[in-house]
Amino acid sequence: MTISENIKKYRSELPEGVKLVAISKTKPNEDLMEAYEAGQRIFGENKIQEMTDKWEQLPKDIEWHMVGHVQRNKVKYMAPYVSLIHAVDSLKLLKEINKRAKQNERTIHCLLQIKIAEEDSKFGISRDEAREILESEAYQKMKHAQIVGLMGMATFTDDEAQVRQEFERLQHIAADFQKDFPELTEVSMGMSGDYHIALECGTTMVRIGSSIFGERNYN
Ligand SMILES: *Cc1c(COP(=O)(O)O)cnc(C)c1O
């Protein structure tokens, strides 16, 4: 299937209210443009430099999502245009995002990355750490960085029951937070291999890369 056919397939398959984030990391502009011409407007990248190059070169109505780990000293490069940062994992990072967003007279939406995978992955915080950030005076005072939901990555495994359990846990945490922070409406979970499970668990945003654009070549 072509990129364009894949985009159309996902757009018809995803329920209303679930956003498709096309993960275009490592892919050339031609591939993004093929998706764009098929109607796709949300693209996700995991490197700030690469995303900024693409933002400069591609149509300005694209919504750019940063889905990778963010180094604080690079926030300034994406602050003029990024619309959602998926993997915020500290108050320090949030402060930098707020500062840079303010300089650009913008609001940048963020998701807190919750560690749901069993494997000892480096990134993500616990439910308690996330709550601490949300309840902190420093965050409450921020006007330019706004947390709009949670993001998580399941364990990389063929065991569907385990993946389901991890996504259900994230959904449960999100529902719990929503009682105190109703603005946390988004749950970003599900990638090419597990998005069908994420859909059943109430995701609002799937991040699909290789099933749209083909396998990535890192070299
Ligand atoms: C690369 C990436 C994806 C997409 O992965 P695929 O398996 O290619 O769909 C989703 N989320 C994050 C955070 C990624 O880095």
Short mmCIF file of C-alpha atoms and ligand atoms in Angstrom, two decimals:
data_model
loop_
_atom_site.label_atom_id
_atom_site.label_comp_id
_atom_site.label_asym_id
_atom_site.label_seq_id
_atom_site.Cartn_x
_atom_site.Cartn_y
_atom_site.Cartn_z
CA MET A 1 0.00 0.00 0.00
CA THR A 2 1.11 3.55 -0.66
CA ILE A 3 1.48 6.22 2.03
CA SER A 4 -1.62 7.90 0.71
CA GLU A 5 -3.66 4.68 0.90
CA ASN A 6 -2.41 4.05 4.43
CA ILE A 7 -3.48 7.51 5.56
CA LYS A 8 -6.93 7.00 4.07
CA LYS A 9 -7.21 3.59 5.67
CA TYR A 10 -6.42 4.93 9.15
CA ARG A 11 -8.63 7.97 8.76
CA SER A 12 -11.60 5.76 7.91
CA GLU A 13 -10.79 3.19 10.58
CA LEU A 14 -10.22 5.45 13.59
CA PRO A 15 -13.32 6.42 15.56
CA GLU A 16 -14.31 10.07 15.64
CA GLY A 17 -12.41 11.93 18.33
CA VAL A 18 -9.27 9.82 17.99
CA LYS A 19 -6.44 11.80 16.42
CA LEU A 20 -3.92 10.26 14.07
CA VAL A 21 -0.37 11.48 14.68
CA ALA A 22 1.69 10.40 11.67
CA ILE A 23 5.17 9.66 13.01
CA SER A 24 7.48 10.77 10.24
CA LYS A 25 10.91 10.60 11.93
CA THR A 26 13.76 9.74 9.54
CA LYS A 27 11.41 10.08 6.53
CA PRO A 28 12.05 12.55 3.69
CA ASN A 29 9.82 15.55 2.96
CA GLU A 30 8.36 13.82 -0.13
CA ASP A 31 6.86 11.14 2.11
CA LEU A 32 5.35 13.72 4.45
CA MET A 33 3.93 15.60 1.47
CA GLU A 34 2.29 12.46 0.17
CA ALA A 35 0.56 12.06 3.53
CA TYR A 36 -0.27 15.78 3.56
CA GLU A 37 -1.89 15.57 0.16
CA ALA A 38 -4.00 12.67 1.43
CA GLY A 39 -5.31 15.05 4.11
CA GLN A 40 -2.95 14.38 7.03
CA ARG A 41 -2.13 17.49 9.09
CA ILE A 42 -0.61 16.17 12.34
CA PHE A 43 2.96 14.91 12.19
CA GLY A 44 5.14 13.64 15.00
CA GLU A 45 8.92 13.64 15.24
CA ASN A 46 11.39 12.63 17.95
CA LYS A 47 14.34 14.93 17.18
CA ILE A 48 13.99 18.69 17.53
CA GLN A 49 16.52 19.56 14.81
CA GLU A 50 14.89 17.27 12.25
CA MET A 51 11.41 18.53 13.13
CA THR A 52 12.53 22.17 12.83
CA ASP A 53 14.03 21.55 9.38
CA LYS A 54 10.77 19.96 8.25
CA TRP A 55 8.69 22.76 9.77
CA GLU A 56 10.73 25.30 7.82
CA GLN A 57 10.34 23.44 4.55
CA LEU A 58 6.76 22.16 4.65
CA PRO A 59 3.30 23.81 4.58
CA LYS A 60 2.53 26.00 7.56
CA ASP A 61 -0.82 24.44 8.41
CA ILE A 62 0.90 21.30 9.66
CA GLU A 63 0.56 20.67 13.40
CA TRP A 64 3.90 19.45 14.79
CA HIS A 65 4.07 17.08 17.75
CA MET A 66 7.30 16.24 19.56
CA VAL A 67 7.00 12.63 20.73
CA GLY A 68 10.60 11.96 21.80
CA HIS A 69 12.57 12.73 24.92
CA VAL A 70 13.24 16.47 25.16
CA GLN A 71 16.48 18.07 26.30
CA ARG A 72 15.82 21.35 28.03
CA ASN A 73 18.47 23.29 26.12
CA LYS A 74 16.69 22.50 22.83
CA VAL A 75 13.18 23.61 23.76
CA LYS A 76 13.88 27.09 22.35
CA TYR A 77 14.25 25.76 18.81
CA MET A 78 10.72 24.33 18.68
CA ALA A 79 8.99 26.89 20.91
CA PRO A 80 7.98 29.11 17.97
CA TYR A 81 5.84 26.43 16.35
CA VAL A 82 5.43 23.11 18.23
CA SER A 83 1.82 22.40 19.14
CA LEU A 84 2.07 19.41 21.48
CA ILE A 85 4.98 17.92 23.44
CA HIS A 86 4.09 14.31 24.33
CA ALA A 87 6.86 13.28 26.69
CA VAL A 88 7.18 15.84 29.47
CA ASP A 89 8.68 14.17 32.53
CA SER A 90 9.72 16.91 34.96
CA LEU A 91 8.73 20.26 36.41
CA LYS A 92 12.11 21.63 35.31
CA LEU A 93 11.32 20.83 31.68
CA LEU A 94 7.85 22.29 32.04
CA LYS A 95 9.36 25.53 33.40
CA GLU A 96 11.62 25.81 30.37
CA ILE A 97 8.69 25.16 28.01
CA ASN A 98 6.66 27.83 29.80
CA LYS A 99 9.51 30.34 29.57
CA ARG A 100 10.14 29.74 25.87
CA ALA A 101 6.44 29.71 25.01
CA LYS A 102 6.07 33.05 26.78
CA GLN A 103 8.95 34.55 24.79
CA ASN A 104 7.08 33.51 21.65
CA GLU A 105 3.74 34.76 22.99
CA ARG A 106 2.24 31.30 22.66
CA THR A 107 0.76 28.51 24.71
CA ILE A 108 2.35 25.11 24.27
CA HIS A 109 0.28 22.06 25.14
CA CYS A 110 2.02 19.19 26.92
CA LEU A 111 1.38 15.61 27.97
CA LEU A 112 3.00 14.02 30.99
CA GLN A 113 4.70 10.75 30.08
CA ILE A 114 3.74 8.06 32.56
CA LYS A 115 5.90 4.99 32.85
CA ILE A 116 3.53 2.07 32.29
CA ALA A 117 5.87 -0.50 30.76
CA GLU A 118 7.23 -3.24 32.92
CA GLU A 119 10.63 -3.14 31.24
CA ASP A 120 13.13 -0.79 32.80
CA SER A 121 12.72 1.98 30.26
CA LYS A 122 14.54 5.22 30.96
CA PHE A 123 11.67 7.62 30.46
CA GLY A 124 8.42 8.45 32.13
CA ILE A 125 7.31 9.26 35.65
CA SER A 126 5.02 7.63 38.19
CA ARG A 127 1.41 8.56 38.86
CA ASP A 128 2.46 10.22 42.11
CA GLU A 129 5.20 12.27 40.46
CA ALA A 130 2.72 13.41 37.81
CA ARG A 131 0.21 14.45 40.44
CA GLU A 132 2.91 16.35 42.29
CA ILE A 133 3.67 18.36 39.15
CA LEU A 134 -0.01 19.09 38.50
CA GLU A 135 -0.56 20.23 42.08
CA SER A 136 2.62 22.27 42.36
CA GLU A 137 2.37 26.00 42.81
CA ALA A 138 4.98 26.47 40.11
CA TYR A 139 2.83 24.69 37.52
CA GLN A 140 -0.41 26.31 38.69
CA LYS A 141 1.15 29.71 38.03
CA MET A 142 2.27 28.90 34.51
CA LYS A 143 0.38 30.65 31.77
CA HIS A 144 2.18 29.37 28.69
CA ALA A 145 2.72 25.64 29.26
CA GLN A 146 -0.50 23.71 29.65
CA ILE A 147 -0.80 20.03 30.49
CA VAL A 148 -3.67 18.57 28.46
CA GLY A 149 -3.27 14.85 29.15
CA LEU A 150 -1.05 11.82 29.57
CA MET A 151 1.13 9.72 27.28
CA GLY A 152 2.46 6.21 27.69
CA MET A 153 4.31 3.48 25.88
CA ALA A 154 3.52 -0.17 26.51
CA THR A 155 6.12 -2.89 26.90
CA PHE A 156 7.45 -4.11 23.53
CA THR A 157 6.01 -7.61 23.62
CA ASP A 158 3.75 -10.02 21.73
CA ASP A 159 1.79 -10.57 24.92
CA GLU A 160 -1.40 -8.65 24.13
CA ALA A 161 -2.81 -9.19 27.60
CA GLN A 162 0.15 -7.40 29.12
CA VAL A 163 -0.09 -4.48 26.69
CA ARG A 164 -3.80 -4.21 27.40
CA GLN A 165 -3.17 -4.17 31.13
CA GLU A 166 -0.63 -1.35 30.76
CA PHE A 167 -2.93 0.75 28.57
CA GLU A 168 -5.83 0.16 30.96
CA ARG A 169 -3.64 1.38 33.77
CA LEU A 170 -2.85 4.60 31.91
CA GLN A 171 -6.52 5.15 31.09
CA HIS A 172 -7.36 4.58 34.73
CA ILE A 173 -4.77 7.14 35.90
CA ALA A 174 -6.06 9.64 33.33
CA ALA A 175 -9.67 9.16 34.48
CA ASP A 176 -8.56 9.64 38.06
CA PHE A 177 -6.68 12.86 37.27
CA GLN A 178 -9.63 14.18 35.26
CA LYS A 179 -11.69 14.41 38.44
CA ASP A 180 -9.35 17.12 39.75
CA PHE A 181 -8.00 18.45 36.45
CA PRO A 182 -10.83 18.29 33.89
CA GLU A 183 -8.61 19.90 31.25
CA LEU A 184 -6.62 16.66 30.98
CA THR A 185 -8.66 15.27 28.11
CA GLU A 186 -6.00 13.55 26.00
CA VAL A 187 -4.51 10.08 26.36
CA SER A 188 -1.75 9.41 23.84
CA MET A 189 -1.18 5.67 23.57
CA GLY A 190 -0.85 3.17 20.75
CA MET A 191 1.67 2.77 17.94
CA SER A 192 1.72 0.66 14.74
CA GLY A 193 1.92 -2.65 16.59
CA ASP A 194 -0.53 -2.01 19.41
CA TYR A 195 -2.88 0.81 18.41
CA HIS A 196 -5.84 -1.60 18.05
CA ILE A 197 -5.50 -2.45 21.74
CA ALA A 198 -5.09 1.23 22.64
CA LEU A 199 -8.35 2.01 20.82
CA GLU A 200 -10.19 -0.52 22.96
CA CYS A 201 -8.65 1.07 26.06
CA GLY A 202 -9.86 4.59 25.26
CA THR A 203 -6.90 6.31 23.59
CA THR A 204 -7.56 9.74 22.09
CA MET A 205 -4.34 9.91 20.04
CA VAL A 206 -2.51 7.15 18.22
CA ARG A 207 1.10 7.61 17.09
CA ILE A 208 1.59 5.59 13.92
CA GLY A 209 4.89 5.53 12.02
CA SER A 210 6.03 2.41 10.24
CA SER A 211 2.55 1.21 9.20
CA ILE A 212 2.09 4.46 7.31
CA PHE A 213 5.55 5.23 5.97
CA GLY A 214 7.22 1.80 5.96
CA GLU A 215 10.13 0.59 8.05
CA ARG A 216 12.68 3.18 9.12
CA ASN A 217 16.32 3.09 8.07
CA TYR A 218 18.70 4.46 10.64
CA ASN A 219 21.99 5.18 8.93
C1 LIG B 1 8.74 6.06 16.63
C2 LIG B 1 7.65 6.30 17.62
C3 LIG B 1 6.32 5.91 17.36
C4 LIG B 1 5.90 5.20 16.10
O1 LIG B 1 6.31 3.87 16.10
P1 LIG B 1 5.81 2.82 14.98
O2 LIG B 1 6.01 1.52 15.62
O3 LIG B 1 6.69 3.04 13.80
O4 LIG B 1 4.39 3.13 14.69
C5 LIG B 1 5.37 6.22 18.32
N1 LIG B 1 5.69 6.85 19.47
C6 LIG B 1 6.94 7.23 19.74
C7 LIG B 1 7.21 7.92 21.03
C8 LIG B 1 7.97 6.97 18.84
O5 LIG B 1 9.23 7.34 19.14
#
